[in-house]
Rosetta silent file (secondary structure, phi, psi, omega in degrees, C-alpha in Angstrom):
SEQUENCE: MDATAIGELKIKYQEVIDLIAQKKVVEAALKLSEVTEKVNDLIDFATSDKELQELSPFQILSNHLQLKIDLLKLPLN
SCORE:     score description
SCORE:     0.000 S_00000001
   1 L     0.000  139.808 -177.526    6.642  -20.363 -124.680 S_00000001
   2 L   -99.931  166.771 -178.600    9.314  -18.674 -126.704 S_00000001
   3 H   -65.646  -26.212 -179.976    9.258  -15.495 -128.756 S_00000001
   4 H   -64.039  -43.357  179.984    9.585  -17.524 -131.954 S_00000001
   5 H   -63.486  -42.476  178.448    6.178  -19.159 -131.477 S_00000001
   6 H   -65.268  -42.312  178.699    4.541  -15.783 -130.817 S_00000001
   7 H   -61.679  -40.783  178.087    6.300  -14.283 -133.837 S_00000001
   8 H   -64.549  -39.903  177.874    5.089  -17.106 -136.069 S_00000001
   9 H   -62.623  -43.146  179.822    1.522  -16.599 -134.861 S_00000001
  10 H   -60.654  -41.549  178.860    1.717  -12.883 -135.630 S_00000001
  11 H   -63.792  -44.985 -179.433    2.923  -13.620 -139.163 S_00000001
  12 H   -63.846  -41.733  178.109    0.137  -16.154 -139.743 S_00000001
  13 H   -65.206  -37.387  177.758   -2.513  -13.768 -138.449 S_00000001
  14 H   -63.905  -36.960  176.474   -1.185  -11.015 -140.715 S_00000001
  15 H   -62.156  -40.890  177.923   -1.523  -13.393 -143.660 S_00000001
  16 H   -63.165  -45.629  179.790   -5.174  -13.970 -142.709 S_00000001
  17 H   -60.807  -41.681  178.599   -5.776  -10.224 -142.444 S_00000001
  18 H   -63.001  -41.217  178.516   -4.171   -9.681 -145.849 S_00000001
  19 H   -65.489  -38.436  176.911   -6.397  -12.356 -147.406 S_00000001
  20 H   -63.558  -43.395  179.877   -9.480  -10.765 -145.872 S_00000001
  21 H   -61.893  -31.935  179.396   -8.447   -7.380 -147.278 S_00000001
  22 L   -86.186    3.004 -179.725   -8.097   -8.980 -150.712 S_00000001
  23 L    62.084   28.455  175.660  -11.590  -10.521 -150.314 S_00000001
  24 L   -93.075   78.390 -169.580  -10.134  -14.024 -150.638 S_00000001
  25 H   -65.658  -44.796 -177.084  -12.645  -15.468 -148.216 S_00000001
  26 H   -64.330  -46.602  179.726  -12.016  -19.178 -148.755 S_00000001
  27 H   -63.463  -40.982  179.366   -8.252  -18.851 -148.430 S_00000001
  28 H   -62.988  -42.043 -179.728   -8.628  -16.625 -145.357 S_00000001
  29 H   -63.939  -41.619  179.304  -10.972  -19.123 -143.709 S_00000001
  30 H   -65.985  -45.388 -179.820   -8.576  -22.001 -144.320 S_00000001
  31 H   -64.245  -40.938  178.750   -5.556  -20.071 -143.054 S_00000001
  32 H   -64.103  -39.194  177.850   -7.499  -18.896 -139.997 S_00000001
  33 H   -59.872  -43.201  179.577   -8.534  -22.461 -139.254 S_00000001
  34 H   -63.124  -47.908 -175.916   -4.894  -23.552 -139.319 S_00000001
  35 H   -71.033  -33.692  176.957   -3.650  -20.761 -137.069 S_00000001
  36 H   -65.874  -39.897  176.695   -6.563  -21.154 -134.639 S_00000001
  37 H   -62.252  -39.918  178.407   -5.773  -24.849 -134.333 S_00000001
  38 H   -63.133  -44.319  178.515   -2.143  -23.961 -133.582 S_00000001
  39 H   -61.827  -44.493  179.295   -3.227  -21.514 -130.864 S_00000001
  40 H   -61.801  -38.836  176.752   -5.531  -24.129 -129.344 S_00000001
  41 H   -63.996  -43.097  178.774   -2.692  -26.659 -129.325 S_00000001
  42 H   -63.125  -38.102  177.850   -0.400  -24.168 -127.604 S_00000001
  43 H   -66.326  -41.784  179.856   -3.090  -23.481 -125.014 S_00000001
  44 H   -60.213  -33.861 -176.340   -3.589  -27.197 -124.409 S_00000001
  45 L  -103.530   11.065  178.042    0.107  -27.638 -123.695 S_00000001
  46 L   -65.245  140.239 -176.968    0.655  -24.391 -121.772 S_00000001
  47 L  -110.410   -1.204 -179.653    2.441  -24.970 -118.501 S_00000001
  48 L  -147.341  161.366  176.363    1.882  -21.621 -116.799 S_00000001
  49 H   -65.027  -32.526  179.661   -0.669  -18.885 -116.367 S_00000001
  50 H   -61.718  -42.152  178.103    1.727  -16.494 -118.089 S_00000001
  51 H   -63.046  -41.251  178.572    1.624  -18.589 -121.258 S_00000001
  52 H   -63.781  -38.367  177.743   -2.167  -18.620 -121.156 S_00000001
  53 H   -65.947  -35.732  178.453   -2.186  -14.836 -120.775 S_00000001
  54 H   -68.600  -32.061 -176.252    0.107  -14.494 -123.791 S_00000001
  55 H   -88.492  -20.787 -177.907   -2.186  -16.675 -125.912 S_00000001
  56 H   -55.209  -44.798  178.362   -5.502  -15.175 -124.840 S_00000001
  57 H   -60.950  -29.775  179.222   -5.318  -12.189 -127.253 S_00000001
  58 H   -70.737  -34.768  174.696   -4.777  -14.607 -130.128 S_00000001
  59 H   -63.868  -43.355  179.295   -7.984  -16.454 -129.239 S_00000001
  60 H   -63.609  -42.809  178.603   -9.859  -13.159 -129.249 S_00000001
  61 H   -62.310  -41.074  177.647   -8.290  -12.215 -132.582 S_00000001
  62 H   -58.398  -46.300  179.951   -9.309  -15.580 -134.049 S_00000001
  63 H   -62.950  -42.657 -179.783  -12.910  -15.012 -133.006 S_00000001
  64 H   -64.360  -44.994 -179.928  -12.922  -11.476 -134.404 S_00000001
  65 H   -66.394  -34.959  176.889  -11.427  -12.530 -137.733 S_00000001
  66 H   -63.008  -40.130  176.542  -13.916  -15.390 -138.007 S_00000001
  67 H   -62.301  -41.983  178.382  -16.740  -12.879 -137.625 S_00000001
  68 H   -61.982  -43.244  179.320  -15.211  -10.720 -140.370 S_00000001
  69 H   -64.003  -42.833  178.903  -14.936  -13.719 -142.677 S_00000001
  70 H   -61.280  -38.720  177.698  -18.531  -14.704 -141.954 S_00000001
  71 H   -65.202  -36.645  178.861  -19.677  -11.175 -142.835 S_00000001
  72 H   -68.504  -25.446 -179.977  -17.809  -11.351 -146.136 S_00000001
  73 H   -75.151  -21.688 -179.105  -19.627  -14.588 -146.953 S_00000001
  74 L   -69.366  136.024  178.068  -23.020  -12.884 -146.704 S_00000001
  75 L   -71.038  143.106  177.195  -24.415  -11.843 -150.077 S_00000001
  76 L   -80.666  138.686  179.828  -24.817   -8.133 -150.634 S_00000001
  77 L   -94.528    0.000    0.000  -28.362   -6.940 -151.260 S_00000001
């Protein structure tokens, strides 16, 4: 895996974080879905343990951001 792919993932995740901060839940969910799919594809085609180790934090970040988005979807009482 090259640095370009990792850099692109970082940019996409930052876009998701920015959308969450702006409370644009639908857009954030769609963008997160796209970037999570990309990470899963990269994991599927990883050829070494090192690549899997590089991608693991992105999986964790995806899960964390999904939880944040789900919390934003809950109505406030």
